[in-house]
Amino acid sequence: MRDNTCIKALALLLCLIFPLTALCEFNMLTSPGLCLNTLWCGLYGCILACLCWRSLAAKAAVIIINCIPFALLCLGFLMGGITGPLYLLLHAALPFIPWSLIF
């Protein structure tokens, strides 16, 4: 699994979708909320990268690139109390469940 370039490229693509959409949303180039819909890409892309890549520097780089917009989202979601970031984590881990209807 570590020598498959297609899986490594897929991991890199998944890792970059969330930060790019967050950057576009920050610059008002996309509609609001797109960043939340791609949050799962960052989480699962980082997990896939950690499983496939050998380079510790590359793993750390993609994790940091994804943690920065996630931390900014957590700051915004803290307005909802301590459950705000927990909601954000649930939305990242299980993206296809309508959490907003449950909470």
PDB file of N, CA and C in Angstrom:
ATOM      1  N   MET A   1       0.826  -1.194   0.000  1.00  0.00           N
ATOM      2  CA  MET A   1       0.000   0.000   0.000  1.00  0.00           C
ATOM      3  C   MET A   1       0.869   1.258   0.000  1.00  0.00           C
ATOM      4  N   ARG A   2       2.074   1.174   0.520  1.00  0.00           N
ATOM      5  CA  ARG A   2       2.920   2.354   0.606  1.00  0.00           C
ATOM      6  C   ARG A   2       3.540   2.745  -0.731  1.00  0.00           C
ATOM      7  N   ASP A   3       3.609   1.833  -1.719  1.00  0.00           N
ATOM      8  CA  ASP A   3       4.208   2.215  -2.991  1.00  0.00           C
ATOM      9  C   ASP A   3       3.187   2.570  -4.061  1.00  0.00           C
ATOM     10  N   ASN A   4       1.933   2.568  -3.752  1.00  0.00           N
ATOM     11  CA  ASN A   4       0.905   2.878  -4.740  1.00  0.00           C
ATOM     12  C   ASN A   4       0.771   4.392  -4.903  1.00  0.00           C
ATOM     13  N   THR A   5       1.165   4.877  -6.070  1.00  0.00           N
ATOM     14  CA  THR A   5       1.129   6.319  -6.311  1.00  0.00           C
ATOM     15  C   THR A   5      -0.278   6.864  -6.448  1.00  0.00           C
ATOM     16  N   CYS A   6      -1.198   6.068  -6.927  1.00  0.00           N
ATOM     17  CA  CYS A   6      -2.581   6.544  -7.073  1.00  0.00           C
ATOM     18  C   CYS A   6      -3.195   6.837  -5.705  1.00  0.00           C
ATOM     19  N   ILE A   7      -2.953   5.981  -4.750  1.00  0.00           N
ATOM     20  CA  ILE A   7      -3.498   6.211  -3.410  1.00  0.00           C
ATOM     21  C   ILE A   7      -2.824   7.410  -2.757  1.00  0.00           C
ATOM     22  N   LYS A   8      -1.518   7.563  -2.980  1.00  0.00           N
ATOM     23  CA  LYS A   8      -0.812   8.729  -2.428  1.00  0.00           C
ATOM     24  C   LYS A   8      -1.325  10.026  -3.048  1.00  0.00           C
ATOM     25  N   ALA A   9      -1.588  10.013  -4.349  1.00  0.00           N
ATOM     26  CA  ALA A   9      -2.122  11.198  -5.020  1.00  0.00           C
ATOM     27  C   ALA A   9      -3.541  11.497  -4.547  1.00  0.00           C
ATOM     28  N   LEU A  10      -4.338  10.461  -4.334  1.00  0.00           N
ATOM     29  CA  LEU A  10      -5.687  10.639  -3.812  1.00  0.00           C
ATOM     30  C   LEU A  10      -5.658  11.233  -2.401  1.00  0.00           C
ATOM     31  N   ALA A  11      -4.711  10.772  -1.597  1.00  0.00           N
ATOM     32  CA  ALA A  11      -4.565  11.316  -0.246  1.00  0.00           C
ATOM     33  C   ALA A  11      -4.195  12.795  -0.306  1.00  0.00           C
ATOM     34  N   LEU A  12      -3.281  13.149  -1.196  1.00  0.00           N
ATOM     35  CA  LEU A  12      -2.898  14.556  -1.331  1.00  0.00           C
ATOM     36  C   LEU A  12      -4.066  15.397  -1.828  1.00  0.00           C
ATOM     37  N   LEU A  13      -4.814  14.886  -2.781  1.00  0.00           N
ATOM     38  CA  LEU A  13      -5.977  15.613  -3.288  1.00  0.00           C
ATOM     39  C   LEU A  13      -7.017  15.823  -2.198  1.00  0.00           C
ATOM     40  N   LEU A  14      -7.297  14.778  -1.427  1.00  0.00           N
ATOM     41  CA  LEU A  14      -8.256  14.908  -0.332  1.00  0.00           C
ATOM     42  C   LEU A  14      -7.766  15.883   0.732  1.00  0.00           C
ATOM     43  N   CYS A  15      -6.473  15.876   0.986  1.00  0.00           N
ATOM     44  CA  CYS A  15      -5.917  16.788   2.000  1.00  0.00           C
ATOM     45  C   CYS A  15      -5.998  18.247   1.572  1.00  0.00           C
ATOM     46  N   LEU A  16      -5.979  18.502   0.287  1.00  0.00           N
ATOM     47  CA  LEU A  16      -5.964  19.893  -0.176  1.00  0.00           C
ATOM     48  C   LEU A  16      -7.343  20.477  -0.448  1.00  0.00           C
ATOM     49  N   ILE A  17      -8.374  19.650  -0.543  1.00  0.00           N
ATOM     50  CA  ILE A  17      -9.706  20.165  -0.857  1.00  0.00           C
ATOM     51  C   ILE A  17     -10.222  21.082   0.247  1.00  0.00           C
ATOM     52  N   PHE A  18     -10.128  20.649   1.504  1.00  0.00           N
ATOM     53  CA  PHE A  18     -10.665  21.449   2.602  1.00  0.00           C
ATOM     54  C   PHE A  18      -9.944  22.788   2.776  1.00  0.00           C
ATOM     55  N   PRO A  19      -8.598  22.832   2.797  1.00  0.00           N
ATOM     56  CA  PRO A  19      -7.962  24.154   2.942  1.00  0.00           C
ATOM     57  C   PRO A  19      -8.229  25.093   1.770  1.00  0.00           C
ATOM     58  N   LEU A  20      -8.328  24.535   0.564  1.00  0.00           N
ATOM     59  CA  LEU A  20      -8.600  25.390  -0.597  1.00  0.00           C
ATOM     60  C   LEU A  20     -10.008  25.963  -0.559  1.00  0.00           C
ATOM     61  N   THR A  21     -10.988  25.147  -0.174  1.00  0.00           N
ATOM     62  CA  THR A  21     -12.343  25.689  -0.073  1.00  0.00           C
ATOM     63  C   THR A  21     -12.461  26.678   1.078  1.00  0.00           C
ATOM     64  N   ALA A  22     -11.721  26.443   2.155  1.00  0.00           N
ATOM     65  CA  ALA A  22     -11.730  27.397   3.266  1.00  0.00           C
ATOM     66  C   ALA A  22     -11.107  28.724   2.834  1.00  0.00           C
ATOM     67  N   LEU A  23     -10.039  28.653   2.064  1.00  0.00           N
ATOM     68  CA  LEU A  23      -9.406  29.878   1.568  1.00  0.00           C
ATOM     69  C   LEU A  23     -10.329  30.620   0.604  1.00  0.00           C
ATOM     70  N   CYS A  24     -11.005  29.884  -0.269  1.00  0.00           N
ATOM     71  CA  CYS A  24     -11.951  30.519  -1.201  1.00  0.00           C
ATOM     72  C   CYS A  24     -13.127  31.138  -0.454  1.00  0.00           C
ATOM     73  N   GLU A  25     -13.596  30.463   0.584  1.00  0.00           N
ATOM     74  CA  GLU A  25     -14.704  31.015   1.359  1.00  0.00           C
ATOM     75  C   GLU A  25     -14.265  32.253   2.145  1.00  0.00           C
ATOM     76  N   PHE A  26     -13.029  32.233   2.640  1.00  0.00           N
ATOM     77  CA  PHE A  26     -12.517  33.390   3.355  1.00  0.00           C
ATOM     78  C   PHE A  26     -12.387  34.602   2.436  1.00  0.00           C
ATOM     79  N   ASN A  27     -12.031  34.375   1.188  1.00  0.00           N
ATOM     80  CA  ASN A  27     -11.912  35.469   0.212  1.00  0.00           C
ATOM     81  C   ASN A  27     -13.224  35.759  -0.507  1.00  0.00           C
ATOM     82  N   MET A  28     -14.316  35.147  -0.044  1.00  0.00           N
ATOM     83  CA  MET A  28     -15.665  35.349  -0.582  1.00  0.00           C
ATOM     84  C   MET A  28     -15.766  34.983  -2.062  1.00  0.00           C
ATOM     85  N   LEU A  29     -15.090  33.918  -2.457  1.00  0.00           N
ATOM     86  CA  LEU A  29     -15.170  33.445  -3.833  1.00  0.00           C
ATOM     87  C   LEU A  29     -16.201  32.335  -3.998  1.00  0.00           C
ATOM     88  N   THR A  30     -16.651  31.754  -2.883  1.00  0.00           N
ATOM     89  CA  THR A  30     -17.652  30.685  -2.937  1.00  0.00           C
ATOM     90  C   THR A  30     -18.798  31.032  -1.997  1.00  0.00           C
ATOM     91  N   SER A  31     -19.828  30.228  -2.067  1.00  0.00           N
ATOM     92  CA  SER A  31     -20.972  30.453  -1.188  1.00  0.00           C
ATOM     93  C   SER A  31     -20.630  30.038   0.249  1.00  0.00           C
ATOM     94  N   PRO A  32     -21.233  30.689   1.232  1.00  0.00           N
ATOM     95  CA  PRO A  32     -20.965  30.319   2.628  1.00  0.00           C
ATOM     96  C   PRO A  32     -21.443  28.892   2.916  1.00  0.00           C
ATOM     97  N   GLY A  33     -20.660  28.174   3.674  1.00  0.00           N
ATOM     98  CA  GLY A  33     -21.019  26.821   4.060  1.00  0.00           C
ATOM     99  C   GLY A  33     -20.328  25.743   3.246  1.00  0.00           C
ATOM    100  N   LEU A  34     -19.677  26.101   2.151  1.00  0.00           N
ATOM    101  CA  LEU A  34     -18.981  25.094   1.348  1.00  0.00           C
ATOM    102  C   LEU A  34     -17.831  24.488   2.132  1.00  0.00           C
ATOM    103  N   CYS A  35     -17.216  25.288   2.948  1.00  0.00           N
ATOM    104  CA  CYS A  35     -16.101  24.823   3.758  1.00  0.00           C
ATOM    105  C   CYS A  35     -16.549  23.721   4.723  1.00  0.00           C
ATOM    106  N   LEU A  36     -17.731  23.857   5.288  1.00  0.00           N
ATOM    107  CA  LEU A  36     -18.245  22.828   6.195  1.00  0.00           C
ATOM    108  C   LEU A  36     -18.561  21.541   5.457  1.00  0.00           C
ATOM    109  N   ASN A  37     -18.970  21.656   4.209  1.00  0.00           N
ATOM    110  CA  ASN A  37     -19.299  20.461   3.431  1.00  0.00           C
ATOM    111  C   ASN A  37     -18.062  19.689   2.998  1.00  0.00           C
ATOM    112  N   THR A  38     -16.900  20.324   3.000  1.00  0.00           N
ATOM    113  CA  THR A  38     -15.666  19.638   2.614  1.00  0.00           C
ATOM    114  C   THR A  38     -14.778  19.333   3.810  1.00  0.00           C
ATOM    115  N   LEU A  39     -15.293  19.497   4.991  1.00  0.00           N
ATOM    116  CA  LEU A  39     -14.522  19.242   6.210  1.00  0.00           C
ATOM    117  C   LEU A  39     -14.090  17.787   6.302  1.00  0.00           C
ATOM    118  N   TRP A  40     -14.940  16.885   5.861  1.00  0.00           N
ATOM    119  CA  TRP A  40     -14.610  15.467   5.919  1.00  0.00           C
ATOM    120  C   TRP A  40     -13.435  15.126   5.012  1.00  0.00           C
ATOM    121  N   CYS A  41     -13.246  15.870   3.934  1.00  0.00           N
ATOM    122  CA  CYS A  41     -12.118  15.617   3.034  1.00  0.00           C
ATOM    123  C   CYS A  41     -10.791  15.834   3.757  1.00  0.00           C
ATOM    124  N   GLY A  42     -10.736  16.888   4.559  1.00  0.00           N
ATOM    125  CA  GLY A  42      -9.516  17.152   5.310  1.00  0.00           C
ATOM    126  C   GLY A  42      -9.223  16.074   6.336  1.00  0.00           C
ATOM    127  N   LEU A  43     -10.247  15.650   7.057  1.00  0.00           N
ATOM    128  CA  LEU A  43     -10.048  14.632   8.091  1.00  0.00           C
ATOM    129  C   LEU A  43      -9.631  13.299   7.489  1.00  0.00           C
ATOM    130  N   TYR A  44     -10.400  12.807   6.541  1.00  0.00           N
ATOM    131  CA  TYR A  44     -10.091  11.503   5.967  1.00  0.00           C
ATOM    132  C   TYR A  44      -8.873  11.540   5.046  1.00  0.00           C
ATOM    133  N   GLY A  45      -8.589  12.689   4.447  1.00  0.00           N
ATOM    134  CA  GLY A  45      -7.366  12.828   3.655  1.00  0.00           C
ATOM    135  C   GLY A  45      -6.130  12.752   4.529  1.00  0.00           C
ATOM    136  N   CYS A  46      -6.175  13.373   5.703  1.00  0.00           N
ATOM    137  CA  CYS A  46      -5.040  13.298   6.626  1.00  0.00           C
ATOM    138  C   CYS A  46      -4.847  11.885   7.163  1.00  0.00           C
ATOM    139  N   ILE A  47      -5.942  11.206   7.441  1.00  0.00           N
ATOM    140  CA  ILE A  47      -5.836   9.819   7.911  1.00  0.00           C
ATOM    141  C   ILE A  47      -5.231   8.940   6.818  1.00  0.00           C
ATOM    142  N   LEU A  48      -5.686   9.116   5.587  1.00  0.00           N
ATOM    143  CA  LEU A  48      -5.153   8.341   4.465  1.00  0.00           C
ATOM    144  C   LEU A  48      -3.687   8.668   4.217  1.00  0.00           C
ATOM    145  N   ALA A  49      -3.330   9.939   4.359  1.00  0.00           N
ATOM    146  CA  ALA A  49      -1.929  10.333   4.173  1.00  0.00           C
ATOM    147  C   ALA A  49      -1.041   9.721   5.255  1.00  0.00           C
ATOM    148  N   CYS A  50      -1.523   9.689   6.476  1.00  0.00           N
ATOM    149  CA  CYS A  50      -0.732   9.095   7.557  1.00  0.00           C
ATOM    150  C   CYS A  50      -0.561   7.592   7.362  1.00  0.00           C
ATOM    151  N   LEU A  51      -1.522   6.953   6.737  1.00  0.00           N
ATOM    152  CA  LEU A  51      -1.410   5.515   6.501  1.00  0.00           C
ATOM    153  C   LEU A  51      -0.516   5.190   5.304  1.00  0.00           C
ATOM    154  N   CYS A  52      -0.479   6.069   4.311  1.00  0.00           N
ATOM    155  CA  CYS A  52       0.217   5.754   3.058  1.00  0.00           C
ATOM    156  C   CYS A  52       1.611   6.341   2.941  1.00  0.00           C
ATOM    157  N   TRP A  53       1.829   7.509   3.479  1.00  0.00           N
ATOM    158  CA  TRP A  53       3.102   8.188   3.274  1.00  0.00           C
ATOM    159  C   TRP A  53       4.115   7.786   4.332  1.00  0.00           C
ATOM    160  N   ARG A  54       5.381   7.742   3.945  1.00  0.00           N
ATOM    161  CA  ARG A  54       6.453   7.428   4.884  1.00  0.00           C
ATOM    162  C   ARG A  54       7.082   8.687   5.473  1.00  0.00           C
ATOM    163  N   SER A  55       7.090   9.752   4.721  1.00  0.00           N
ATOM    164  CA  SER A  55       7.765  10.979   5.142  1.00  0.00           C
ATOM    165  C   SER A  55       7.011  11.655   6.286  1.00  0.00           C
ATOM    166  N   LEU A  56       7.694  11.808   7.399  1.00  0.00           N
ATOM    167  CA  LEU A  56       7.091  12.449   8.549  1.00  0.00           C
ATOM    168  C   LEU A  56       6.864  13.938   8.287  1.00  0.00           C
ATOM    169  N   ALA A  57       7.743  14.559   7.509  1.00  0.00           N
ATOM    170  CA  ALA A  57       7.592  15.983   7.195  1.00  0.00           C
ATOM    171  C   ALA A  57       6.356  16.223   6.319  1.00  0.00           C
ATOM    172  N   ALA A  58       6.103  15.346   5.360  1.00  0.00           N
ATOM    173  CA  ALA A  58       4.921  15.490   4.495  1.00  0.00           C
ATOM    174  C   ALA A  58       3.645  15.282   5.298  1.00  0.00           C
ATOM    175  N   LYS A  59       3.649  14.306   6.210  1.00  0.00           N
ATOM    176  CA  LYS A  59       2.483  14.078   7.061  1.00  0.00           C
ATOM    177  C   LYS A  59       2.210  15.294   7.927  1.00  0.00           C
ATOM    178  N   ALA A  60       3.262  15.830   8.529  1.00  0.00           N
ATOM    179  CA  ALA A  60       3.105  17.000   9.392  1.00  0.00           C
ATOM    180  C   ALA A  60       2.621  18.210   8.595  1.00  0.00           C
ATOM    181  N   ALA A  61       3.111  18.362   7.372  1.00  0.00           N
ATOM    182  CA  ALA A  61       2.718  19.512   6.548  1.00  0.00           C
ATOM    183  C   ALA A  61       1.226  19.481   6.215  1.00  0.00           C
ATOM    184  N   VAL A  62       0.704  18.318   5.779  1.00  0.00           N
ATOM    185  CA  VAL A  62      -0.707  18.280   5.419  1.00  0.00           C
ATOM    186  C   VAL A  62      -1.602  18.376   6.654  1.00  0.00           C
ATOM    187  N   ILE A  63      -1.140  17.856   7.774  1.00  0.00           N
ATOM    188  CA  ILE A  63      -1.934  17.975   8.996  1.00  0.00           C
ATOM    189  C   ILE A  63      -1.997  19.425   9.451  1.00  0.00           C
ATOM    190  N   ILE A  64      -0.893  20.142   9.386  1.00  0.00           N
ATOM    191  CA  ILE A  64      -0.879  21.558   9.779  1.00  0.00           C
ATOM    192  C   ILE A  64      -1.717  22.389   8.815  1.00  0.00           C
ATOM    193  N   ILE A  65      -1.608  22.086   7.507  1.00  0.00           N
ATOM    194  CA  ILE A  65      -2.390  22.823   6.509  1.00  0.00           C
ATOM    195  C   ILE A  65      -3.891  22.640   6.759  1.00  0.00           C
ATOM    196  N   ASN A  66      -4.300  21.476   7.226  1.00  0.00           N
ATOM    197  CA  ASN A  66      -5.713  21.231   7.512  1.00  0.00           C
ATOM    198  C   ASN A  66      -6.123  21.719   8.889  1.00  0.00           C
ATOM    199  N   CYS A  67      -5.202  21.773   9.830  1.00  0.00           N
ATOM    200  CA  CYS A  67      -5.550  22.210  11.191  1.00  0.00           C
ATOM    201  C   CYS A  67      -5.789  23.714  11.283  1.00  0.00           C
ATOM    202  N   ILE A  68      -5.148  24.491  10.452  1.00  0.00           N
ATOM    203  CA  ILE A  68      -5.311  25.944  10.523  1.00  0.00           C
ATOM    204  C   ILE A  68      -6.747  26.372  10.203  1.00  0.00           C
ATOM    205  N   PRO A  69      -7.346  25.959   9.065  1.00  0.00           N
ATOM    206  CA  PRO A  69      -8.743  26.357   8.852  1.00  0.00           C
ATOM    207  C   PRO A  69      -9.701  25.684   9.829  1.00  0.00           C
ATOM    208  N   PHE A  70      -9.365  24.471  10.290  1.00  0.00           N
ATOM    209  CA  PHE A  70     -10.221  23.812  11.269  1.00  0.00           C
ATOM    210  C   PHE A  70     -10.212  24.579  12.588  1.00  0.00           C
ATOM    211  N   ALA A  71      -9.053  25.093  12.989  1.00  0.00           N
ATOM    212  CA  ALA A  71      -8.978  25.875  14.223  1.00  0.00           C
ATOM    213  C   ALA A  71      -9.764  27.183  14.089  1.00  0.00           C
ATOM    214  N   LEU A  72      -9.709  27.797  12.926  1.00  0.00           N
ATOM    215  CA  LEU A  72     -10.487  29.019  12.714  1.00  0.00           C
ATOM    216  C   LEU A  72     -11.985  28.734  12.745  1.00  0.00           C
ATOM    217  N   LEU A  73     -12.402  27.598  12.195  1.00  0.00           N
ATOM    218  CA  LEU A  73     -13.807  27.214  12.271  1.00  0.00           C
ATOM    219  C   LEU A  73     -14.216  26.931  13.721  1.00  0.00           C
ATOM    220  N   CYS A  74     -13.320  26.297  14.464  1.00  0.00           N
ATOM    221  CA  CYS A  74     -13.618  26.019  15.879  1.00  0.00           C
ATOM    222  C   CYS A  74     -13.805  27.305  16.661  1.00  0.00           C
ATOM    223  N   LEU A  75     -13.016  28.316  16.343  1.00  0.00           N
ATOM    224  CA  LEU A  75     -13.187  29.607  17.022  1.00  0.00           C
ATOM    225  C   LEU A  75     -14.564  30.189  16.743  1.00  0.00           C
ATOM    226  N   GLY A  76     -15.013  30.064  15.515  1.00  0.00           N
ATOM    227  CA  GLY A  76     -16.344  30.554  15.182  1.00  0.00           C
ATOM    228  C   GLY A  76     -17.436  29.733  15.835  1.00  0.00           C
ATOM    229  N   PHE A  77     -17.232  28.435  15.899  1.00  0.00           N
ATOM    230  CA  PHE A  77     -18.240  27.564  16.488  1.00  0.00           C
ATOM    231  C   PHE A  77     -18.248  27.630  18.011  1.00  0.00           C
ATOM    232  N   LEU A  78     -17.234  28.223  18.613  1.00  0.00           N
ATOM    233  CA  LEU A  78     -17.229  28.407  20.066  1.00  0.00           C
ATOM    234  C   LEU A  78     -18.295  29.394  20.510  1.00  0.00           C
ATOM    235  N   MET A  79     -18.849  30.168  19.582  1.00  0.00           N
ATOM    236  CA  MET A  79     -19.954  31.051  19.945  1.00  0.00           C
ATOM    237  C   MET A  79     -21.177  30.249  20.369  1.00  0.00           C
ATOM    238  N   GLY A  80     -21.247  29.000  19.956  1.00  0.00           N
ATOM    239  CA  GLY A  80     -22.342  28.132  20.348  1.00  0.00           C
ATOM    240  C   GLY A  80     -22.071  27.392  21.648  1.00  0.00           C
ATOM    241  N   GLY A  81     -21.016  27.742  22.334  1.00  0.00           N
ATOM    242  CA  GLY A  81     -20.657  27.062  23.576  1.00  0.00           C
ATOM    243  C   GLY A  81     -19.629  25.976  23.310  1.00  0.00           C
ATOM    244  N   ILE A  82     -19.355  25.205  24.330  1.00  0.00           N
ATOM    245  CA  ILE A  82     -18.347  24.161  24.206  1.00  0.00           C
ATOM    246  C   ILE A  82     -18.806  23.039  23.267  1.00  0.00           C
ATOM    247  N   THR A  83     -20.104  22.921  23.052  1.00  0.00           N
ATOM    248  CA  THR A  83     -20.596  21.886  22.143  1.00  0.00           C
ATOM    249  C   THR A  83     -20.399  22.252  20.671  1.00  0.00           C
ATOM    250  N   GLY A  84     -20.053  23.496  20.395  1.00  0.00           N
ATOM    251  CA  GLY A  84     -19.826  23.921  19.015  1.00  0.00           C
ATOM    252  C   GLY A  84     -18.693  23.166  18.339  1.00  0.00           C
ATOM    253  N   PRO A  85     -17.486  23.132  18.927  1.00  0.00           N
ATOM    254  CA  PRO A  85     -16.410  22.346  18.315  1.00  0.00           C
ATOM    255  C   PRO A  85     -16.698  20.841  18.291  1.00  0.00           C
ATOM    256  N   LEU A  86     -17.451  20.340  19.263  1.00  0.00           N
ATOM    257  CA  LEU A  86     -17.827  18.929  19.242  1.00  0.00           C
ATOM    258  C   LEU A  86     -18.751  18.635  18.067  1.00  0.00           C
ATOM    259  N   TYR A  87     -19.664  19.575  17.791  1.00  0.00           N
ATOM    260  CA  TYR A  87     -20.530  19.458  16.618  1.00  0.00           C
ATOM    261  C   TYR A  87     -19.687  19.449  15.346  1.00  0.00           C
ATOM    262  N   LEU A  88     -18.660  20.281  15.321  1.00  0.00           N
ATOM    263  CA  LEU A  88     -17.784  20.361  14.160  1.00  0.00           C
ATOM    264  C   LEU A  88     -17.032  19.044  13.956  1.00  0.00           C
ATOM    265  N   LEU A  89     -16.563  18.431  15.033  1.00  0.00           N
ATOM    266  CA  LEU A  89     -15.894  17.137  14.934  1.00  0.00           C
ATOM    267  C   LEU A  89     -16.849  16.040  14.464  1.00  0.00           C
ATOM    268  N   LEU A  90     -18.074  16.053  14.977  1.00  0.00           N
ATOM    269  CA  LEU A  90     -19.063  15.081  14.520  1.00  0.00           C
ATOM    270  C   LEU A  90     -19.368  15.262  13.039  1.00  0.00           C
ATOM    271  N   HIS A  91     -19.450  16.504  12.616  1.00  0.00           N
ATOM    272  CA  HIS A  91     -19.732  16.806  11.210  1.00  0.00           C
ATOM    273  C   HIS A  91     -18.575  16.366  10.322  1.00  0.00           C
ATOM    274  N   ALA A  92     -17.344  16.429  10.844  1.00  0.00           N
ATOM    275  CA  ALA A  92     -16.184  15.996  10.063  1.00  0.00           C
ATOM    276  C   ALA A  92     -16.107  14.473   9.992  1.00  0.00           C
ATOM    277  N   ALA A  93     -16.393  13.810  11.095  1.00  0.00           N
ATOM    278  CA  ALA A  93     -16.242  12.356  11.137  1.00  0.00           C
ATOM    279  C   ALA A  93     -17.372  11.633  10.421  1.00  0.00           C
ATOM    280  N   LEU A  94     -18.593  12.106  10.593  1.00  0.00           N
ATOM    281  CA  LEU A  94     -19.767  11.482   9.959  1.00  0.00           C
ATOM    282  C   LEU A  94     -20.519  12.549   9.168  1.00  0.00           C
ATOM    283  N   PRO A  95     -20.038  12.872   7.960  1.00  0.00           N
ATOM    284  CA  PRO A  95     -20.564  14.046   7.251  1.00  0.00           C
ATOM    285  C   PRO A  95     -21.958  13.884   6.651  1.00  0.00           C
ATOM    286  N   PHE A  96     -22.428  12.676   6.472  1.00  0.00           N
ATOM    287  CA  PHE A  96     -23.684  12.504   5.748  1.00  0.00           C
ATOM    288  C   PHE A  96     -24.889  12.364   6.669  1.00  0.00           C
ATOM    289  N   ILE A  97     -24.680  12.544   7.951  1.00  0.00           N
ATOM    290  CA  ILE A  97     -25.787  12.555   8.901  1.00  0.00           C
ATOM    291  C   ILE A  97     -26.176  14.011   9.131  1.00  0.00           C
ATOM    292  N   PRO A  98     -27.437  14.364   9.026  1.00  0.00           N
ATOM    293  CA  PRO A  98     -27.844  15.769   9.204  1.00  0.00           C
ATOM    294  C   PRO A  98     -27.827  16.165  10.688  1.00  0.00           C
ATOM    295  N   TRP A  99     -26.654  16.511  11.194  1.00  0.00           N
ATOM    296  CA  TRP A  99     -26.485  16.833  12.610  1.00  0.00           C
ATOM    297  C   TRP A  99     -27.267  18.067  13.011  1.00  0.00           C
ATOM    298  N   SER A 100     -27.465  19.001  12.085  1.00  0.00           N
ATOM    299  CA  SER A 100     -28.187  20.226  12.435  1.00  0.00           C
ATOM    300  C   SER A 100     -29.653  19.924  12.747  1.00  0.00           C
ATOM    301  N   LEU A 101     -30.194  18.855  12.187  1.00  0.00           N
ATOM    302  CA  LEU A 101     -31.590  18.497  12.507  1.00  0.00           C
ATOM    303  C   LEU A 101     -31.687  17.757  13.839  1.00  0.00           C
ATOM    304  N   ILE A 102     -30.600  17.122  14.243  1.00  0.00           N
ATOM    305  CA  ILE A 102     -30.609  16.348  15.482  1.00  0.00           C
ATOM    306  C   ILE A 102     -30.401  17.258  16.693  1.00  0.00           C
ATOM    307  N   PHE A 103     -29.448  18.196  16.558  1.00  0.00           N
ATOM    308  CA  PHE A 103     -29.140  19.088  17.698  1.00  0.00           C
ATOM    309  C   PHE A 103     -29.986  20.322  17.657  1.00  0.00           C
TER     310      PHE A 103
END
